[in-house]
Coordinates of C-alpha atoms and ligand atoms in Angstrom, one line a residue:
X369 CA 0.0 0.0 0.0
X370 CA 1.2 3.5 -0.7
X371 CA 1.0 6.2 2.0
X372 CA -1.5 8.2 -0.1
X373 CA -4.7 7.1 1.6
X374 CA -4.3 5.4 5.0
X375 CA -7.5 3.9 6.3
X376 CA -8.3 3.3 9.9
X377 CA -11.2 1.3 11.3
X378 CA -12.4 3.4 14.2
X379 CA -15.2 1.1 15.4
X380 CA -14.9 -2.5 14.1
X381 CA -18.0 -4.7 13.7
X382 CA -19.2 -6.2 17.0
X383 CA -18.0 -9.7 17.8
X384 CA -21.6 -10.9 18.2
X385 CA -22.0 -10.9 14.4
X386 CA -25.2 -8.7 14.5
X387 CA -23.7 -6.5 11.8
X388 CA -20.6 -6.2 9.7
X389 CA -20.9 -2.5 9.5
X390 CA -17.9 -0.5 10.6
X391 CA -16.9 3.1 11.2
X392 CA -13.7 4.2 9.5
X393 CA -11.6 7.2 8.4
X394 CA -9.8 7.6 5.1
X395 CA -7.1 10.3 5.2
X396 CA -6.1 11.8 1.8
X397 CA -4.0 14.7 0.5
X398 CA -7.1 16.9 0.2
X399 CA -8.9 15.9 3.4
X400 CA -10.3 13.3 5.7
X401 CA -13.4 11.3 4.9
X402 CA -15.4 9.4 7.5
X403 CA -16.9 6.1 6.4
X404 CA -19.5 4.7 5.6
X405 CA -19.7 7.5 3.0
X406 CA -21.5 8.4 -0.2
X407 CA -19.7 10.2 -3.1
X408 CA -21.8 12.4 -5.4
X409 CA -20.9 12.0 -9.0
X410 CA -19.5 14.9 -11.0
X411 CA -19.4 13.3 -14.4
X412 CA -18.0 16.3 -16.3
X413 CA -16.0 17.8 -13.4
X414 CA -19.2 19.3 -12.0
X415 CA -22.0 18.0 -9.8
X416 CA -24.8 18.9 -12.3
X417 CA -26.4 22.3 -11.5
X418 CA -24.4 22.9 -8.2
X419 CA -21.7 25.3 -7.3
X420 CA -18.9 23.6 -5.2
X421 CA -20.0 25.6 -2.1
X422 CA -23.5 24.1 -2.5
X423 CA -22.0 20.6 -2.9
X424 CA -20.1 21.1 0.3
X425 CA -23.3 22.4 2.0
X426 CA -25.1 19.1 1.2
X427 CA -22.5 17.4 3.4
X428 CA -20.4 15.9 0.7
X429 CA -16.7 15.4 1.7
X430 CA -15.5 13.5 -1.4
X431 CA -16.8 13.5 -5.0
X432 CA -16.3 11.3 -8.0
X433 CA -15.3 12.4 -11.5
X434 CA -15.4 10.3 -14.7
X435 CA -12.1 9.5 -16.4
X436 CA -13.9 8.6 -19.7
X437 CA -15.8 11.9 -20.0
X438 CA -12.9 14.1 -18.9
X439 CA -10.5 12.3 -21.3
X440 CA -12.9 13.1 -24.2
X441 CA -13.7 16.6 -23.0
X442 CA -11.9 18.8 -22.0
X443 CA -9.0 16.4 -22.3
X444 CA -6.8 15.2 -19.4
X445 CA -3.7 17.0 -20.7
X446 CA -5.6 20.3 -20.7
X447 CA -6.8 19.7 -17.2
X448 CA -3.2 19.0 -16.2
X449 CA -1.9 22.2 -17.8
X450 CA -4.5 24.1 -15.9
X451 CA -3.3 22.8 -12.6
X452 CA -5.2 19.5 -12.2
X453 CA -8.7 18.6 -11.5
X454 CA -9.0 20.2 -8.0
X455 CA -8.1 23.6 -9.3
X456 CA -9.9 23.2 -12.6
X457 CA -13.3 22.5 -10.9
X458 CA -12.8 24.6 -7.8
X459 CA -13.2 21.7 -5.4
X460 CA -10.6 21.5 -2.6
X461 CA -11.8 18.3 -1.1
X462 CA -10.9 14.7 -2.0
X463 CA -11.7 13.4 -5.5
X464 CA -11.9 9.9 -6.8
X465 CA -11.8 9.2 -10.5
X466 CA -13.1 5.9 -11.9
X467 CA -11.1 4.0 -14.4
X468 CA -13.3 4.6 -17.5
X469 CA -13.8 0.9 -17.8
X470 CA -17.6 1.1 -17.1
X471 CA -18.3 3.8 -19.6
X472 CA -16.0 2.3 -22.3
X473 CA -17.4 -1.2 -21.9
X474 CA -21.0 0.1 -21.8
X475 CA -20.6 1.6 -25.3
X476 CA -22.0 -1.6 -26.9
X477 CA -21.4 -1.5 -30.7
X478 CA -19.1 1.4 -30.3
X479 CA -16.3 -0.6 -28.7
X480 CA -14.1 -3.7 -29.2
X481 CA -12.4 -5.4 -26.3
X482 CA -9.2 -7.4 -26.6
X483 CA -6.7 -8.8 -24.1
X484 CA -4.6 -5.6 -24.2
X485 CA -7.4 -3.0 -23.9
X486 CA -10.5 -1.5 -25.4
X487 CA -10.8 0.4 -28.7
X488 CA -13.9 2.6 -28.7
X489 CA -15.6 5.4 -30.6
X490 CA -16.4 8.7 -28.7
X491 CA -20.1 9.1 -28.0
X492 CA -19.5 12.8 -28.7
X493 CA -18.1 12.9 -32.2
X494 CA -17.4 9.3 -33.3
X495 CA -13.6 9.6 -33.2
X496 CA -11.7 6.4 -32.3
X497 CA -9.7 6.0 -29.1
X498 CA -8.0 3.3 -27.1
X499 CA -7.8 2.6 -23.4
X500 CA -5.4 0.2 -21.9
X501 CA -4.6 -0.2 -18.2
X502 CA -1.5 2.0 -18.7
X503 CA -3.4 4.6 -20.6
X504 CA -6.2 4.8 -18.0
X505 CA -3.6 5.2 -15.2
X506 CA -1.7 7.9 -17.2
X507 CA -5.0 9.8 -17.7
X508 CA -5.9 9.6 -14.0
X509 CA -2.3 10.6 -13.0
X510 CA -2.7 13.7 -15.2
X511 CA -6.2 14.6 -13.8
X512 CA -4.7 14.3 -10.3
X513 CA -7.5 12.9 -8.0
X514 CA -6.7 11.7 -4.5
X515 CA -7.8 8.2 -5.5
X516 CA -7.4 6.5 -8.9
X517 CA -9.0 3.2 -9.9
X518 CA -7.4 0.3 -11.8
X519 CA -8.8 -0.3 -15.3
X520 CA -11.3 -3.2 -15.4
X521 CA -13.9 -4.9 -17.6
X522 CA -17.3 -4.8 -15.9
X523 CA -20.1 -7.0 -17.1
X524 CA -23.8 -6.9 -16.4
X525 CA -24.8 -9.2 -13.5
X526 CA -27.0 -11.2 -15.9
X527 CA -24.2 -12.1 -18.3
X528 CA -23.4 -15.8 -19.0
X529 CA -20.7 -17.5 -16.9
X530 CA -18.3 -17.6 -19.9
X531 CA -18.6 -13.9 -20.4
X532 CA -18.1 -13.2 -16.7
X533 CA -15.2 -15.6 -16.4
X534 CA -13.4 -14.0 -19.4
X535 CA -14.0 -10.5 -18.1
X536 CA -12.8 -11.4 -14.6
X537 CA -9.5 -12.9 -15.7
X538 CA -8.9 -10.0 -18.0
X539 CA -9.7 -7.6 -15.1
X540 CA -7.1 -9.5 -13.0
X541 CA -4.3 -9.1 -15.6
X542 CA -5.3 -5.4 -16.1
X543 CA -5.2 -4.9 -12.3
X544 CA -1.5 -6.0 -12.2
X545 CA -0.7 -3.8 -15.2
X546 CA -2.5 -0.8 -13.6
X547 CA -0.5 -1.3 -10.4
X548 CA 2.8 -1.5 -12.4
X549 CA 1.9 1.6 -14.4
X550 CA 1.0 3.7 -11.3
X551 CA 3.8 6.1 -10.3
X552 CA 2.2 9.0 -8.3
X553 CA 3.0 8.5 -4.6
X554 CA 0.6 11.2 -3.6
X555 CA -2.3 9.3 -5.2
X556 CA -4.0 6.2 -3.9
X557 CA -4.9 3.3 -6.3
X558 CA -7.9 1.1 -5.7
X559 CA -8.4 -2.3 -7.4
X560 CA -11.6 -3.7 -8.7
X561 CA -13.1 -7.1 -7.8
X562 CA -15.4 -8.6 -10.5
X563 CA -16.8 -12.1 -10.8
X564 CA -20.5 -11.3 -11.5
X565 CA -23.0 -13.2 -9.4
X566 CA -21.1 -16.5 -9.6
X567 CA -20.0 -17.4 -6.1
X568 CA -16.9 -19.2 -7.3
X569 CA -15.7 -16.5 -9.7
X570 CA -16.6 -13.7 -7.2
X571 CA -14.7 -15.3 -4.4
X572 CA -11.7 -16.0 -6.6
X573 CA -11.7 -12.4 -7.8
X574 CA -11.8 -11.1 -4.2
X575 CA -8.9 -13.3 -3.3
X576 CA -6.9 -12.3 -6.3
X577 CA -7.4 -8.5 -6.1
X578 CA -7.0 -8.5 -2.3
X579 CA -3.6 -10.2 -2.9
X580 CA -2.3 -7.1 -4.8
X581 CA -0.9 -4.0 -3.2
X582 CA -4.0 -1.7 -3.7
X583 CA -5.0 1.0 -1.2
X584 CA -8.6 0.1 -1.4
X585 CA -10.9 -2.6 -2.8
X586 CA -13.8 -1.8 -5.2
X587 CA -16.6 -4.2 -5.7
X588 CA -17.7 -3.9 -9.3
X589 CA -20.3 -5.4 -11.5
X590 CA -23.2 -4.8 -9.1
X591 CA -25.8 -2.1 -8.9
X592 CA -26.9 -3.2 -12.4
X593 CA -29.7 -5.6 -13.2
X594 CA -29.4 -8.0 -10.2
X595 CA -32.1 -8.3 -7.5
X596 CA -31.3 -6.9 -4.0
X597 CA -31.1 -10.5 -2.8
X598 CA -28.5 -11.5 -5.4
X599 CA -26.6 -8.3 -4.6
X600 CA -26.6 -9.0 -0.9
X601 CA -25.5 -12.6 -1.3
X602 CA -22.6 -11.4 -3.5
X603 CA -21.6 -8.7 -1.0
X604 CA -21.7 -11.3 1.8
X605 CA -19.4 -13.8 0.1
X606 CA -17.0 -11.0 -1.0
X607 CA -16.8 -9.5 2.5
X608 CA -16.4 -13.0 4.0
X609 CA -13.4 -13.6 1.7
X610 CA -11.9 -10.2 2.6
X611 CA -12.4 -11.0 6.3
X612 CA -10.4 -8.6 8.4
X613 CA -8.5 -7.0 5.5
X614 CA -7.8 -3.5 6.7
X615 CA -8.5 -1.6 3.4
X616 CA -11.7 0.3 2.5
X617 CA -14.4 -1.5 0.5
X618 CA -16.2 0.5 -2.1
X619 CA -19.3 -0.8 -3.9
X620 CA -19.5 1.1 -7.2
X621 CA -22.8 2.5 -8.5
X622 CA -25.2 2.1 -5.6
X623 CA -27.3 5.1 -4.6
X624 CA -30.8 4.4 -3.1
X625 CA -30.8 4.9 0.7
X626 CA -32.2 1.4 1.5
X627 CA -29.6 -0.2 -0.8
X628 CA -26.9 1.8 0.9
X629 CA -28.1 0.7 4.4
X630 CA -28.2 -3.0 3.4
X631 CA -24.7 -2.7 2.0
X632 CA -23.3 -0.9 5.0
X633 CA -24.8 -3.6 7.2
X634 CA -22.8 -6.1 5.2
X635 CA -19.5 -4.3 5.6
X636 CA -19.2 -1.8 2.7
X637 CA -17.5 1.6 3.4
X638 CA -17.8 3.7 0.2
X639 CA -20.5 4.3 -2.4
X640 CA -21.1 6.5 -5.5
X641 CA -24.1 7.0 -7.7
X642 CA -25.7 9.5 -10.0
X643 CA -29.1 8.3 -8.7
X644 CA -30.0 11.0 -6.0
X645 CA -29.1 13.9 -8.4
X646 CA -30.7 12.2 -11.5
X647 CA -34.0 11.5 -9.9
X648 CA -34.0 15.1 -8.4
X649 CA -33.8 16.6 -11.9
X650 CA -36.8 14.4 -12.7
X651 CA -38.8 16.0 -9.8
X652 CA -38.5 13.1 -7.5
X653 CA -37.7 14.4 -4.0
X654 CA -36.6 12.0 -1.3
X655 CA -38.1 12.4 2.2
X656 CA -38.1 10.2 5.3
X657 CA -40.0 7.0 4.4
X658 CA -40.6 7.8 0.8
X659 CA -40.5 10.3 -2.0
X660 CA -42.6 13.1 -3.5
X661 CA -43.2 13.6 -7.2
X662 CA -43.3 17.4 -7.5
X663 CA -45.1 17.1 -10.8
X664 CA -48.1 15.8 -9.0
X665 CA -51.0 18.2 -9.1
X666 CA -51.5 18.2 -5.3
X667 CA -48.2 20.0 -4.7
X668 CA -49.2 23.1 -6.6
X669 CA -51.0 24.6 -3.6
X670 CA -48.9 23.0 -0.8
X671 CA -47.2 25.8 1.3
X672 CA -45.1 23.3 3.3
X673 CA -41.4 22.7 2.7
X674 CA -40.4 19.5 1.0
X675 CA -39.1 18.2 4.3
X676 CA -39.7 19.9 7.6
X677 CA -36.4 19.3 9.4
X678 CA -34.1 19.6 6.3
X679 CA -31.4 22.4 6.4
X680 CA -30.9 22.4 2.6
X681 CA -31.1 25.4 0.3
X682 CA -34.5 24.3 -0.9
X683 CA -36.3 23.4 2.4
X684 CA -34.9 26.3 4.4
X685 CA -36.6 28.8 2.2
X686 CA -39.1 27.5 -0.4
X687 CA -42.4 25.7 -0.4
X688 CA -43.4 22.6 -2.3
X689 CA -45.8 24.8 -4.3
X690 CA -42.9 27.0 -5.5
X691 CA -40.7 24.0 -6.5
X692 CA -43.7 22.4 -8.3
X693 CA -44.1 25.7 -10.2
X694 CA -40.4 25.8 -11.1
X695 CA -40.6 22.3 -12.5
X696 CA -43.7 23.0 -14.6
X697 CA -42.1 26.2 -15.9
X698 CA -38.8 24.3 -16.6
X699 CA -36.9 26.9 -14.7
X700 CA -33.2 26.1 -14.1
X701 CA -33.5 26.8 -10.4
X702 CA -35.7 23.7 -10.0
X703 CA -32.8 21.3 -10.9
X704 CA -30.4 23.1 -8.6
X705 CA -32.8 23.1 -5.5
X706 CA -34.0 19.6 -6.0
X707 CA -30.4 18.3 -6.4
X708 CA -29.4 20.1 -3.2
X709 CA -32.2 18.4 -1.4
X710 CA -31.7 14.8 -2.5
X711 CA -27.9 15.0 -1.9
X712 CA -28.5 16.5 1.5
X713 CA -31.0 13.7 2.3
X714 CA -28.6 11.0 1.2
X715 CA -25.6 12.4 3.0
X716 CA -27.6 13.1 6.1
X717 CA -28.7 9.4 6.0
X718 CA -25.1 8.3 5.8
X719 CA -24.3 10.6 8.8
X720 CA -27.1 9.0 10.8
X721 CA -25.6 5.6 10.0
X722 CA -22.1 6.8 11.2
X723 CA -23.6 8.3 14.3
X724 CA -25.2 4.9 15.2
X725 CA -22.0 3.1 14.5
X726 CA -20.0 5.5 16.7
X727 CA -22.3 4.9 19.7
X728 CA -22.5 1.2 19.0
X729 CA -26.3 1.4 18.6
X730 CA -26.4 0.5 14.8
X731 CA -27.9 -3.0 15.2
X732 CA -30.8 -1.6 17.3
X733 CA -31.2 1.4 15.1
X734 CA -31.3 -0.5 11.8
X735 CA -35.2 -0.7 11.8
X736 CA -35.5 3.0 12.4
X737 CA -33.0 3.8 9.6
X738 CA -34.8 1.4 7.3
X739 CA -38.0 3.2 7.9
X740 CA -36.4 6.4 6.9
X741 CA -34.8 5.0 3.7
X742 CA -36.0 5.1 0.1
X743 CA -35.6 2.2 -2.3
X744 CA -35.9 3.0 -6.0
X745 CA -37.0 0.1 -8.3
X746 CA -34.1 -1.3 -10.3
X747 CA -34.5 0.4 -13.7
X748 CA -35.2 3.9 -12.4
X749 CA -31.7 5.1 -11.7
X750 CA -29.6 2.9 -14.0
X751 CA -30.4 3.1 -17.7
X752 CA -27.5 4.5 -19.7
X753 CA -24.1 4.9 -18.0
X754 CA -23.2 8.3 -16.6
Ligands
ZN626 ZN1 -34.2 19.8 1.8

């Protein structure tokens, strides 16, 4: 492990096995992040519709940016010339970049995978590009996030065993090449566990990736088309294989509060998803125990805030009726206020989880947290990649 992102478990799971949830702290060049933690996604080096001060006000302490998108536009070399991603986007806190693997592999007919890498056509202008593990790492070193991620080949959970097996062994070879290519000592590098829903392949992948000198362990290939039961079973066997490995565990792509709670309970420390912001822009506001669709007629005369006890930019000042009006008029402020609220709700939910872990009351508070959570149905947040 490099010294770039030391992780400490502050409160380990209790020995009675009532939960595998743990409280932790990840220290990075741009700041300290408490775990379990949710990372809002800034695809194009911006959390859509928000100023960085507003992102911070939602409670976010670390954000994610997408290597694939920034490589295509504005270009990693340009970002590097302009002082790196932190300066470029005006965010002083920790940043994690993904490897680009998910976006590239999700391009369908626009890409071709071989054992050395992936050749793909830009979704912006059709130009041809190539990512290899070495290239992905070089791009991420130029962008300069606190945490980079090894290049991998994700597959949909419902893929055939042959497809999953091939992608997993390729991910393992690419993990070794990513590690060998990584030179920045001020940047952590996380590796990605694949293996689909197949217990044997998943366990073998966890063992292989955990055997390499990564600073953190990502669990990939979930938060797709699997059921919550399939996901939970896969998390359980992965965490069991990792046992008391001291590194942070990051489940990529999960974002609905109930799913986050289930995964924390099973031992996951980090999450990211476009879901809270995406559904917000679609007028779906998360509140304790459910959600409000602000396009519904009944909100046009509702003088109450979206959520009574919420300190966000929306709830501290405006009514449901006003937000309903903004959405109907397609006013830009609607997207900004709704995004502030859903991110505040999600990050507050994670803070409640951490508070319960800190006081050792998580197992008895799970039911209360579950009642507060929201679960979106599978297809709502996923669709096309970010
Ligand atoms: Zn609010």
